[in-house]
mmCIF file of C-alpha atoms and ligand atoms in Angstrom:
data_model
loop_
_atom_site.group_PDB
_atom_site.id
_atom_site.type_symbol
_atom_site.label_atom_id
_atom_site.label_comp_id
_atom_site.label_asym_id
_atom_site.label_seq_id
_atom_site.Cartn_x
_atom_site.Cartn_y
_atom_site.Cartn_z
ATOM 1 C CA MET A 1 0.073 -0.055 0.052
ATOM 2 C CA PHE A 2 1.381 3.463 -0.548
ATOM 3 C CA THR A 3 -0.627 6.374 1.140
ATOM 4 C CA LEU A 4 -0.088 9.164 -0.776
ATOM 5 C CA THR A 5 -2.895 11.719 0.525
ATOM 6 C CA THR A 6 -2.780 15.191 1.832
ATOM 7 C CA GLY A 7 -3.236 13.965 5.528
ATOM 8 C CA PRO A 8 -2.965 12.326 7.414
ATOM 9 C CA VAL A 9 -0.153 10.526 6.043
ATOM 10 C CA ALA A 10 1.501 7.198 6.743
ATOM 11 C CA ALA A 11 3.497 7.899 9.860
ATOM 12 C CA TRP A 12 7.159 7.080 10.125
ATOM 13 C CA PRO A 13 7.990 3.736 11.879
ATOM 14 C CA GLU A 14 10.063 5.353 14.595
ATOM 15 C CA VAL A 15 7.015 7.525 15.401
ATOM 16 C CA LEU A 16 4.530 4.562 15.754
ATOM 17 C CA ARG A 17 6.990 2.464 17.804
ATOM 18 C CA ALA A 18 7.266 5.508 20.266
ATOM 19 C CA ALA A 19 3.449 5.521 20.260
ATOM 20 C CA SER A 20 2.989 2.484 21.587
ATOM 21 C CA ARG A 21 5.432 3.050 24.716
ATOM 22 C CA ALA A 22 4.248 2.336 27.903
ATOM 23 C CA ILE A 23 1.644 5.205 29.196
ATOM 24 C CA PRO A 24 3.168 6.852 32.221
ATOM 25 C CA PHE A 25 1.256 8.782 35.165
ATOM 26 C CA ASP A 26 1.207 12.160 33.656
ATOM 27 C CA HIS A 27 1.937 13.668 37.084
ATOM 28 C CA ASP A 28 4.833 11.781 37.339
ATOM 29 C CA PRO A 29 7.960 14.089 37.496
ATOM 30 C CA GLN A 30 9.911 12.483 35.181
ATOM 31 C CA PHE A 31 6.700 12.773 32.549
ATOM 32 C CA LEU A 32 6.411 16.236 33.389
ATOM 33 C CA ARG A 33 10.525 17.072 32.609
ATOM 34 C CA PHE A 34 9.943 14.790 29.370
ATOM 35 C CA TYR A 35 6.810 17.297 28.751
ATOM 36 C CA GLU A 36 9.112 20.179 29.386
ATOM 37 C CA ALA A 37 11.969 18.924 27.147
ATOM 38 C CA LEU A 38 9.408 18.235 24.172
ATOM 39 C CA ALA A 39 7.912 21.596 24.402
ATOM 40 C CA ARG A 40 11.098 23.414 24.142
ATOM 41 C CA LYS A 41 11.984 20.765 21.396
ATOM 42 C CA ALA A 42 8.703 21.747 19.452
ATOM 43 C CA GLN A 43 9.866 25.654 20.187
ATOM 44 C CA VAL A 44 13.264 25.029 18.182
ATOM 45 C CA ALA A 45 11.877 23.055 15.298
ATOM 46 C CA LEU A 46 9.025 25.995 14.765
ATOM 47 C CA ASP A 47 11.586 28.535 15.381
ATOM 48 C CA ALA A 48 9.130 30.136 17.734
ATOM 49 C CA PRO A 49 9.505 32.920 20.174
ATOM 50 C CA LEU A 50 8.347 30.534 23.190
ATOM 51 C CA PRO A 51 7.346 26.996 23.521
ATOM 52 C CA PRO A 52 4.478 26.226 21.518
ATOM 53 C CA VAL A 53 0.991 25.077 23.067
ATOM 54 C CA ILE A 54 0.841 21.208 22.230
ATOM 55 C CA VAL A 55 -3.129 21.324 21.973
ATOM 56 C CA GLN A 56 -4.763 17.549 22.402
ATOM 57 C CA GLY A 57 -6.589 17.545 19.442
ATOM 58 C CA GLU A 58 -5.939 17.635 15.728
ATOM 59 C CA ALA A 59 -5.302 20.809 13.818
ATOM 60 C CA VAL A 60 -9.378 21.658 13.134
ATOM 61 C CA LEU A 61 -9.718 21.552 17.292
ATOM 62 C CA ALA A 62 -6.670 24.101 17.376
ATOM 63 C CA LEU A 63 -8.141 26.252 14.727
ATOM 64 C CA GLU A 64 -11.571 26.627 16.560
ATOM 65 C CA ALA A 65 -9.461 26.855 19.825
ATOM 66 C CA ALA A 66 -7.571 29.760 18.176
ATOM 67 C CA ALA A 67 -10.759 31.383 17.132
ATOM 68 C CA ALA A 68 -12.336 31.261 20.509
ATOM 69 C CA SER A 69 -8.946 31.918 22.502
ATOM 70 C CA LEU A 70 -8.090 35.391 20.936
ATOM 71 C CA ILE A 71 -11.227 36.646 19.030
ATOM 72 C CA GLY A 72 -14.002 38.521 21.248
ATOM 73 C CA PRO A 73 -16.970 40.729 20.912
ATOM 74 C CA ARG A 74 -15.111 43.818 19.746
ATOM 75 C CA ASP A 75 -13.379 42.396 16.933
ATOM 76 C CA VAL A 76 -13.439 42.930 13.639
ATOM 77 C CA VAL A 77 -11.871 40.207 11.679
ATOM 78 C CA LEU A 78 -10.479 40.429 8.158
ATOM 79 C CA ALA A 79 -10.487 36.769 6.794
ATOM 80 C CA LEU A 80 -8.433 36.190 4.050
ATOM 81 C CA VAL A 81 -10.180 33.404 2.066
ATOM 82 C CA SER A 82 -8.544 31.598 -1.191
ATOM 83 C CA GLY A 83 -10.034 28.072 -0.605
ATOM 84 C CA ALA A 84 -11.877 25.628 1.674
ATOM 85 C CA TYR A 85 -9.887 26.083 5.033
ATOM 86 C CA GLY A 86 -9.825 29.995 4.843
ATOM 87 C CA GLY A 87 -13.474 29.757 4.406
ATOM 88 C CA GLY A 88 -13.894 27.700 7.282
ATOM 89 C CA PHE A 89 -11.924 29.961 9.615
ATOM 90 C CA ALA A 90 -14.113 32.820 8.511
ATOM 91 C CA THR A 91 -17.123 30.626 9.786
ATOM 92 C CA LEU A 92 -15.562 29.910 13.143
ATOM 93 C CA ALA A 93 -14.359 33.606 13.514
ATOM 94 C CA ARG A 94 -18.100 34.408 12.983
ATOM 95 C CA ARG A 95 -19.129 32.429 16.444
ATOM 96 C CA HIS A 96 -16.877 34.992 18.296
ATOM 97 C CA ALA A 97 -16.140 38.506 16.494
ATOM 98 C CA ARG A 98 -18.224 41.767 16.194
ATOM 99 C CA GLU A 99 -17.996 41.410 12.580
ATOM 100 C CA VAL A 100 -16.107 39.350 9.841
ATOM 101 C CA VAL A 101 -14.850 40.923 6.844
ATOM 102 C CA THR A 102 -13.903 38.256 4.033
ATOM 103 C CA LEU A 103 -11.622 39.069 1.109
ATOM 104 C CA ALA A 104 -11.835 36.135 -0.954
ATOM 105 C CA VAL A 105 -10.141 35.163 -4.464
ATOM 106 C CA PRO A 106 -10.971 31.743 -6.582
ATOM 107 C CA ALA A 107 -9.861 28.942 -5.483
ATOM 108 C CA ASP A 108 -7.166 28.535 -8.199
ATOM 109 C CA GLU A 109 -5.658 31.898 -7.176
ATOM 110 C CA VAL A 110 -3.992 33.181 -4.357
ATOM 111 C CA ILE A 111 -4.201 36.541 -1.828
ATOM 112 C CA GLU A 112 -1.776 39.339 -3.362
ATOM 113 C CA PRO A 113 -0.209 41.425 -0.327
ATOM 114 C CA GLY A 114 -1.745 44.830 -2.167
ATOM 115 C CA GLN A 115 -5.542 43.275 -1.820
ATOM 116 C CA VAL A 116 -4.804 43.067 1.941
ATOM 117 C CA GLN A 117 -3.129 46.595 2.060
ATOM 118 C CA GLU A 118 -6.231 47.939 0.344
ATOM 119 C CA ALA A 119 -8.692 45.727 2.847
ATOM 120 C CA LEU A 120 -6.982 47.222 5.735
ATOM 121 C CA ARG A 121 -7.027 50.661 4.384
ATOM 122 C CA ALA A 122 -10.499 50.832 3.688
ATOM 123 C CA ARG A 123 -11.183 49.402 7.468
ATOM 124 C CA PRO A 124 -8.664 50.702 10.262
ATOM 125 C CA ASP A 125 -10.780 49.032 12.558
ATOM 126 C CA ILE A 126 -9.620 45.381 11.724
ATOM 127 C CA THR A 127 -7.899 43.790 14.579
ATOM 128 C CA VAL A 128 -7.767 40.822 13.582
ATOM 129 C CA VAL A 129 -6.621 38.822 10.399
ATOM 130 C CA SER A 130 -6.727 35.220 9.787
ATOM 131 C CA LEU A 131 -4.758 33.588 6.568
ATOM 132 C CA CYS A 132 -4.408 29.695 5.438
ATOM 133 C CA HIS A 133 -1.220 29.768 4.234
ATOM 134 C CA LEU A 134 -1.280 26.772 1.910
ATOM 135 C CA ASP A 135 -5.138 25.869 1.279
ATOM 136 C CA THR A 136 -4.725 22.044 0.919
ATOM 137 C CA PRO A 137 -7.813 21.454 -1.030
ATOM 138 C CA SER A 138 -6.763 23.447 -3.990
ATOM 139 C CA GLY A 139 -2.869 23.550 -3.600
ATOM 140 C CA THR A 140 -2.379 26.932 -3.566
ATOM 141 C CA VAL A 141 0.102 29.020 -1.382
ATOM 142 C CA ASN A 142 -0.686 32.546 -0.277
ATOM 143 C CA PRO A 143 2.772 34.901 0.314
ATOM 144 C CA ALA A 144 1.959 34.477 3.886
ATOM 145 C CA ASP A 145 5.433 36.643 4.665
ATOM 146 C CA PRO A 146 4.697 39.782 3.186
ATOM 147 C CA ILE A 147 0.544 39.673 4.107
ATOM 148 C CA GLY A 148 1.896 39.183 7.834
ATOM 149 C CA ALA A 149 4.073 42.232 7.744
ATOM 150 C CA LEU A 150 1.562 44.327 6.619
ATOM 151 C CA VAL A 151 -0.858 43.144 9.353
ATOM 152 C CA ALA A 152 1.762 43.798 12.026
ATOM 153 C CA GLU A 153 2.287 47.277 10.281
ATOM 154 C CA HIS A 154 -1.591 47.622 10.849
ATOM 155 C CA GLY A 155 -1.529 46.506 14.411
ATOM 156 C CA ALA A 156 -3.835 43.569 14.075
ATOM 157 C CA PHE A 157 -3.153 40.007 15.264
ATOM 158 C CA LEU A 158 -2.710 37.535 12.723
ATOM 159 C CA ILE A 159 -3.660 33.829 13.261
ATOM 160 C CA VAL A 160 -1.876 31.424 10.899
ATOM 161 C CA ASP A 161 -3.072 28.041 9.511
ATOM 162 C CA ALA A 162 -0.085 26.214 8.435
ATOM 163 C CA VAL A 163 -0.969 23.000 9.362
ATOM 164 C CA SER A 164 0.119 21.303 5.789
ATOM 165 C CA SER A 165 2.757 23.819 4.921
ATOM 166 C CA TRP A 166 4.996 24.021 7.758
ATOM 167 C CA GLY A 167 8.114 21.419 7.963
ATOM 168 C CA GLY A 168 7.623 21.146 4.039
ATOM 169 C CA MET A 169 7.938 25.033 2.950
ATOM 170 C CA PRO A 170 9.788 27.780 4.383
ATOM 171 C CA ILE A 171 6.982 29.239 6.931
ATOM 172 C CA THR A 172 8.067 29.983 10.466
ATOM 173 C CA PRO A 173 5.541 31.858 13.588
ATOM 174 C CA VAL A 174 8.178 34.796 12.842
ATOM 175 C CA SER A 175 8.671 34.726 9.338
ATOM 176 C CA CYS A 176 5.064 35.372 8.745
ATOM 177 C CA SER A 177 5.094 37.568 12.198
ATOM 178 C CA ALA A 178 2.020 35.270 13.400
ATOM 179 C CA ASP A 179 0.229 35.706 16.677
ATOM 180 C CA LEU A 180 -1.073 32.502 16.437
ATOM 181 C CA PHE A 181 0.614 29.700 14.204
ATOM 182 C CA VAL A 182 -1.234 26.434 13.991
ATOM 183 C CA THR A 183 0.163 23.322 12.639
ATOM 184 C CA GLY A 184 0.093 19.626 13.401
ATOM 185 C CA PRO A 185 2.161 16.594 13.445
ATOM 186 C CA ASN A 186 0.228 14.523 10.882
ATOM 187 C CA LYS A 187 1.197 16.144 7.501
ATOM 188 C CA CYS A 188 4.929 17.136 6.679
ATOM 189 C CA LEU A 189 6.180 15.842 10.528
ATOM 190 C CA GLY A 190 4.735 12.632 9.473
ATOM 191 C CA GLY A 191 3.247 11.916 12.572
ATOM 192 C CA PRO A 192 -0.575 10.395 13.547
ATOM 193 C CA PRO A 193 -3.236 12.660 13.550
ATOM 194 C CA GLY A 194 -4.382 13.592 16.986
ATOM 195 C CA LEU A 195 -2.438 16.629 18.489
ATOM 196 C CA SER A 196 -1.412 19.978 16.883
ATOM 197 C CA LEU A 197 1.037 22.785 17.615
ATOM 198 C CA VAL A 198 -0.063 26.489 18.317
ATOM 199 C CA ALA A 199 3.154 28.527 18.946
ATOM 200 C CA VAL A 200 1.998 32.458 20.396
ATOM 201 C CA SER A 201 3.538 35.504 20.281
ATOM 202 C CA GLN A 202 4.366 37.500 23.215
ATOM 203 C CA ARG A 203 1.544 39.984 22.416
ATOM 204 C CA GLY A 204 -0.684 36.752 21.195
ATOM 205 C CA TRP A 205 -0.508 35.718 25.110
ATOM 206 C CA GLU A 206 -1.161 39.078 26.576
ATOM 207 C CA ARG A 207 -4.483 39.489 24.182
ATOM 208 C CA MET A 208 -5.806 36.419 25.319
ATOM 209 C CA ARG A 209 -5.218 37.092 28.957
ATOM 210 C CA ALA A 210 -7.082 40.204 28.425
ATOM 211 C CA ARG A 211 -9.770 38.154 26.864
ATOM 212 C CA ASN A 212 -9.518 35.509 29.075
ATOM 213 C CA LEU A 213 -11.021 32.775 28.001
ATOM 214 C CA ARG A 214 -10.349 29.348 30.709
ATOM 215 C CA GLY A 215 -11.865 26.066 31.653
ATOM 216 C CA SER A 216 -12.600 25.152 28.094
ATOM 217 C CA VAL A 217 -11.096 22.363 25.895
ATOM 218 C CA LEU A 218 -10.894 25.408 23.589
ATOM 219 C CA ALA A 219 -9.225 27.632 25.847
ATOM 220 C CA LEU A 220 -5.299 27.935 24.828
ATOM 221 C CA LEU A 221 -4.719 30.077 28.048
ATOM 222 C CA ASP A 222 -5.440 26.960 30.130
ATOM 223 C CA TRP A 223 -2.240 25.702 28.789
ATOM 224 C CA GLU A 224 -0.149 28.673 28.662
ATOM 225 C CA ASP A 225 2.090 27.391 31.548
ATOM 226 C CA ALA A 226 1.550 23.768 31.441
ATOM 227 C CA TRP A 227 4.513 23.055 29.194
ATOM 228 C CA ARG A 228 6.832 23.962 32.602
ATOM 229 C CA ALA A 229 7.622 20.491 34.688
ATOM 230 C CA ASP A 230 6.613 22.598 37.695
ATOM 231 C CA ARG A 231 2.828 22.856 37.026
ATOM 232 C CA SER A 232 0.540 20.646 36.126
ATOM 233 C CA PHE A 233 -1.846 19.909 33.000
ATOM 234 C CA PRO A 234 -5.541 21.390 32.811
ATOM 235 C CA PHE A 235 -6.775 17.717 31.826
ATOM 236 C CA THR A 236 -4.743 14.237 30.887
ATOM 237 C CA PRO A 237 -2.904 14.808 27.724
ATOM 238 C CA SER A 238 -2.850 12.273 25.221
ATOM 239 C CA ILE A 239 0.325 10.656 26.175
ATOM 240 C CA ALA A 240 0.944 8.274 23.361
ATOM 241 C CA ASP A 241 0.468 10.935 20.970
ATOM 242 C CA VAL A 242 2.753 13.112 22.713
ATOM 243 C CA HIS A 243 5.724 10.457 22.602
ATOM 244 C CA ALA A 244 4.862 10.109 18.780
ATOM 245 C CA LEU A 245 5.122 14.028 18.290
ATOM 246 C CA ASP A 246 8.369 13.672 20.356
ATOM 247 C CA ALA A 247 9.799 11.017 17.887
ATOM 248 C CA ALA A 248 8.494 13.022 15.046
ATOM 249 C CA LEU A 249 10.240 16.198 15.827
ATOM 250 C CA ASP A 250 13.538 14.074 16.748
ATOM 251 C CA LEU A 251 13.392 12.695 13.313
ATOM 252 C CA TYR A 252 12.529 16.180 11.711
ATOM 253 C CA LEU A 253 15.919 17.860 13.917
ATOM 254 C CA ALA A 254 17.874 14.997 13.041
ATOM 255 C CA GLU A 255 17.357 15.457 9.260
ATOM 256 C CA GLY A 256 17.299 19.322 9.612
ATOM 257 C CA PRO A 257 14.491 21.738 8.279
ATOM 258 C CA GLU A 258 16.499 22.399 4.887
ATOM 259 C CA ALA A 259 16.906 18.827 3.912
ATOM 260 C CA VAL A 260 13.231 18.100 4.626
ATOM 261 C CA GLN A 261 12.359 20.979 2.872
ATOM 262 C CA ALA A 262 14.374 20.029 -0.067
ATOM 263 C CA ARG A 263 12.557 16.737 -0.051
ATOM 264 C CA HIS A 264 9.396 17.973 -0.502
ATOM 265 C CA THR A 265 10.468 20.344 -2.957
ATOM 266 C CA ALA A 266 12.085 17.686 -5.356
ATOM 267 C CA THR A 267 8.670 15.436 -5.047
ATOM 268 C CA ALA A 268 6.522 18.056 -6.069
ATOM 269 C CA ARG A 269 9.033 18.973 -8.884
ATOM 270 C CA ALA A 270 9.275 15.400 -9.908
ATOM 271 C CA MET A 271 5.471 15.064 -9.511
ATOM 272 C CA ARG A 272 4.851 18.277 -11.611
ATOM 273 C CA ALA A 273 7.224 17.318 -14.610
ATOM 274 C CA GLY A 274 6.037 14.125 -14.870
ATOM 275 C CA ALA A 275 2.384 15.269 -14.853
ATOM 276 C CA ALA A 276 2.925 18.403 -17.323
ATOM 277 C CA ALA A 277 4.626 15.269 -19.811
ATOM 278 C CA MET A 278 1.538 13.104 -19.396
ATOM 279 C CA GLY A 279 -0.824 16.238 -20.387
ATOM 280 C CA LEU A 280 -2.125 16.703 -16.994
ATOM 281 C CA SER A 281 -2.665 20.234 -15.736
ATOM 282 C CA LEU A 282 -2.263 21.798 -12.286
ATOM 283 C CA TRP A 283 -5.594 23.073 -10.512
ATOM 284 C CA PRO A 284 -3.379 26.471 -9.576
ATOM 285 C CA ARG A 285 -3.629 29.011 -12.227
ATOM 286 C CA ARG A 286 -0.008 29.235 -12.318
ATOM 287 C CA ALA A 287 2.856 26.779 -11.335
ATOM 288 C CA ALA A 288 4.231 29.713 -8.913
ATOM 289 C CA ILE A 289 1.541 29.693 -6.829
ATOM 290 C CA ALA A 290 1.319 25.917 -6.132
ATOM 291 C CA GLY A 291 2.611 24.722 -2.945
ATOM 292 C CA ASP A 292 5.098 21.993 -2.300
ATOM 293 C CA THR A 293 3.671 19.741 -0.287
ATOM 294 C CA VAL A 294 0.515 18.826 -2.537
ATOM 295 C CA THR A 295 0.094 18.226 -6.427
ATOM 296 C CA VAL A 296 -3.556 19.167 -7.137
ATOM 297 C CA LEU A 297 -4.398 18.084 -10.984
ATOM 298 C CA ARG A 298 -7.404 18.690 -12.684
ATOM 299 C CA VAL A 299 -9.423 15.701 -13.683
ATOM 300 C CA PRO A 300 -9.431 15.079 -17.814
ATOM 301 C CA ALA A 301 -12.542 14.689 -19.515
ATOM 302 C CA PRO A 302 -13.891 11.602 -19.630
ATOM 303 C CA LEU A 303 -12.524 10.448 -16.228
ATOM 304 C CA ASP A 304 -14.794 10.791 -13.136
ATOM 305 C CA THR A 305 -12.926 11.355 -9.793
ATOM 306 C CA GLY A 306 -14.015 8.946 -7.862
ATOM 307 C CA ALA A 307 -13.525 6.000 -10.437
ATOM 308 C CA TRP A 308 -10.015 7.271 -11.006
ATOM 309 C CA LEU A 309 -8.973 6.966 -7.556
ATOM 310 C CA ASP A 310 -10.859 3.788 -6.923
ATOM 311 C CA ALA A 311 -8.791 2.126 -10.155
ATOM 312 C CA ALA A 312 -5.552 3.672 -8.722
ATOM 313 C CA ARG A 313 -6.190 2.169 -5.174
ATOM 314 C CA GLU A 314 -7.766 -0.982 -6.054
ATOM 315 C CA GLY A 315 -5.405 -1.646 -9.188
ATOM 316 C CA TYR A 316 -2.192 -0.472 -7.770
ATOM 317 C CA GLY A 317 -2.604 -0.091 -3.778
ATOM 318 C CA VAL A 318 -2.138 3.581 -4.329
ATOM 319 C CA THR A 319 -4.272 6.131 -2.253
ATOM 320 C CA MET A 320 -4.681 9.538 -3.385
ATOM 321 C CA ALA A 321 -7.316 11.922 -2.291
ATOM 322 C CA PRO A 322 -9.968 13.750 -4.123
ATOM 323 C CA GLY A 323 -10.851 17.465 -3.834
ATOM 324 C CA ARG A 324 -13.032 19.256 -1.254
ATOM 325 C CA GLY A 325 -15.346 22.154 -1.232
ATOM 326 C CA GLU A 326 -14.813 24.046 -4.482
ATOM 327 C CA THR A 327 -12.397 21.606 -5.790
ATOM 328 C CA GLU A 328 -14.700 18.499 -5.111
ATOM 329 C CA GLY A 329 -15.222 16.277 -8.108
ATOM 330 C CA LYS A 330 -12.614 18.412 -10.095
ATOM 331 C CA VAL A 331 -9.311 17.548 -9.237
ATOM 332 C CA VAL A 332 -7.044 14.514 -7.937
ATOM 333 C CA ARG A 333 -4.912 15.279 -5.068
ATOM 334 C CA ILE A 334 -1.252 13.674 -4.378
ATOM 335 C CA GLY A 335 0.095 14.772 -1.106
ATOM 336 C CA HIS A 336 4.388 15.001 -0.524
ATOM 337 C CA MET A 337 4.246 14.928 3.094
ATOM 338 C CA GLY A 338 6.335 13.442 5.664
ATOM 339 C CA PRO A 339 6.976 10.187 4.454
ATOM 340 C CA SER A 340 5.397 10.568 1.174
ATOM 341 C CA ALA A 341 7.806 13.487 0.324
ATOM 342 C CA GLN A 342 10.438 11.115 -1.658
ATOM 343 C CA PRO A 343 10.842 12.059 -5.465
ATOM 344 C CA MET A 344 10.500 8.437 -6.259
ATOM 345 C CA PHE A 345 6.762 8.446 -4.861
ATOM 346 C CA ALA A 346 6.157 10.921 -7.621
ATOM 347 C CA VAL A 347 6.852 8.317 -10.144
ATOM 348 C CA VAL A 348 4.432 5.729 -8.057
ATOM 349 C CA ALA A 349 1.788 8.211 -8.248
ATOM 350 C CA LEU A 350 2.276 8.904 -11.865
ATOM 351 C CA THR A 351 1.816 5.308 -13.193
ATOM 352 C CA ALA A 352 -0.724 4.644 -10.787
ATOM 353 C CA LEU A 353 -2.948 7.488 -12.403
ATOM 354 C CA ALA A 354 -1.994 6.706 -15.936
ATOM 355 C CA GLY A 355 -2.352 2.835 -15.175
ATOM 356 C CA ALA A 356 -5.831 3.509 -13.622
ATOM 357 C CA ALA A 357 -6.813 6.144 -16.802
ATOM 358 C CA ARG A 358 -5.806 3.666 -19.040
ATOM 359 C CA ARG A 359 -8.472 0.906 -17.139
ATOM 360 C CA LEU A 360 -11.017 3.284 -17.495
ATOM 361 C CA GLY A 361 -10.421 4.022 -21.423
ATOM 362 C CA LEU A 362 -8.043 7.111 -21.481
ATOM 363 C CA ASP A 363 -4.589 6.756 -22.759
ATOM 364 C CA LEU A 364 -1.672 8.915 -21.202
ATOM 365 C CA PRO A 365 1.903 8.623 -22.005
ATOM 366 C CA ILE A 366 3.098 6.838 -19.096
ATOM 367 C CA GLY A 367 6.643 6.524 -20.662
ATOM 368 C CA MET A 368 7.017 10.337 -21.032
ATOM 369 C CA GLY A 369 5.699 11.009 -17.884
ATOM 370 C CA VAL A 370 8.044 8.559 -15.675
ATOM 371 C CA GLU A 371 11.067 10.122 -18.234
ATOM 372 C CA ALA A 372 10.321 13.637 -17.257
ATOM 373 C CA ALA A 373 9.857 12.579 -13.283
ATOM 374 C CA LEU A 374 13.324 11.001 -13.465
ATOM 375 C CA ALA A 375 14.919 13.749 -15.497
ATOM 376 C CA SER A 376 14.078 16.334 -13.165
ATOM 377 C CA MET A 377 16.018 14.285 -10.207
ATOM 378 C CA PRO A 378 19.536 15.546 -9.835
HETATM 379 C C1 PLP B 1 -4.939 19.041 7.477
HETATM 380 C C2 PLP B 1 -5.340 20.305 7.293
HETATM 381 C C3 PLP B 1 -6.103 21.174 8.634
HETATM 382 C C4 PLP B 1 -6.336 20.092 9.545
HETATM 383 O O1 PLP B 1 -7.529 19.608 9.174
HETATM 384 P P1 PLP B 1 -7.682 17.799 9.186
HETATM 385 O O2 PLP B 1 -9.162 17.333 10.110
HETATM 386 O O3 PLP B 1 -6.565 16.830 9.874
HETATM 387 O O4 PLP B 1 -7.886 17.670 7.491
HETATM 388 C C5 PLP B 1 -6.206 22.458 8.797
HETATM 389 N N1 PLP B 1 -5.779 23.135 7.909
HETATM 390 C C6 PLP B 1 -5.455 22.799 6.714
HETATM 391 C C7 PLP B 1 -4.699 23.694 5.944
HETATM 392 C C8 PLP B 1 -5.064 21.450 6.470
HETATM 393 O O5 PLP B 1 -4.582 20.721 5.312
#
């Protein structure tokens, strides 16, 4: 079986072994010290200003916690929407904000910094901005760093969803000036779904303290000091996932952020060279706005998305993902994340897609696709 999905990804064997370790008592001093070391390790990996919150739930819960913890009834939120996750955050924000202003672009496009600048000028009362860096269902990547600089200049708080990009692409909480930066282990880090990481800036904590949401699974504030060995947890952490995260971060740091990113980039390059040679087109309007951790391909006529993916899975044991929201029924998505971010997996995906298409009556030039993928590898 080849799991070439856009998350969850097949976790690394070392990570799964760590998840199977015996569960200690969460108040055991040794576990408390281990947890503090893990939080500091995560801070190093994220290149974050402070130890991040290890949220006890996968990333959608962390995004909802970010909205509930930071946004209050006096806030005007600018939701930047270039796809399903950006749009989903706007919905979460509406539960808490006085008003949510959306700046939306078509799902095969990205948000330009100039558009953000204009939106901030038009509404000086905007206090929070939300951005999904790489909107995974469409595979497009927004220019988070220049957008973050504009938001910081305006004085608003910035919430960034980097769940599917961090680790595989060059973005950090500091590079994009995020006050809350959400990511997770089950994409580029190659861990299981179950936890997420939220890096918070100093002023992000100050704002959350002023807002004072406590006593809730959505309250990030409850976890502000929980990473310290001399503090206890608001509730029992998901210890098996915590062990797994520790192992995933060890692998990430041992390989090195640049090498991990290069592996993701090389896989995307091979996949795209092969897809183009087989006559398949990207969903993003321009190659320059396509992220490196997922390749989103338009489904060519006369194929049907579900039938194509089923034929790839049943015929060749290769699992890839369909679209979601705007891209549902229009695309197939090949993840290059964590363990699947290795250039030869592009060859696996290309041959499975072409073999499956042939079974369904559409001939794609398999050989040309494989040649082009191989030629892209140094
Ligand atoms: C995967 C992902 C999430 C988390 O959602 P899942 O329920 O794990 O799919 C959030 N944001 C983005 C951009 C993602 O790709």
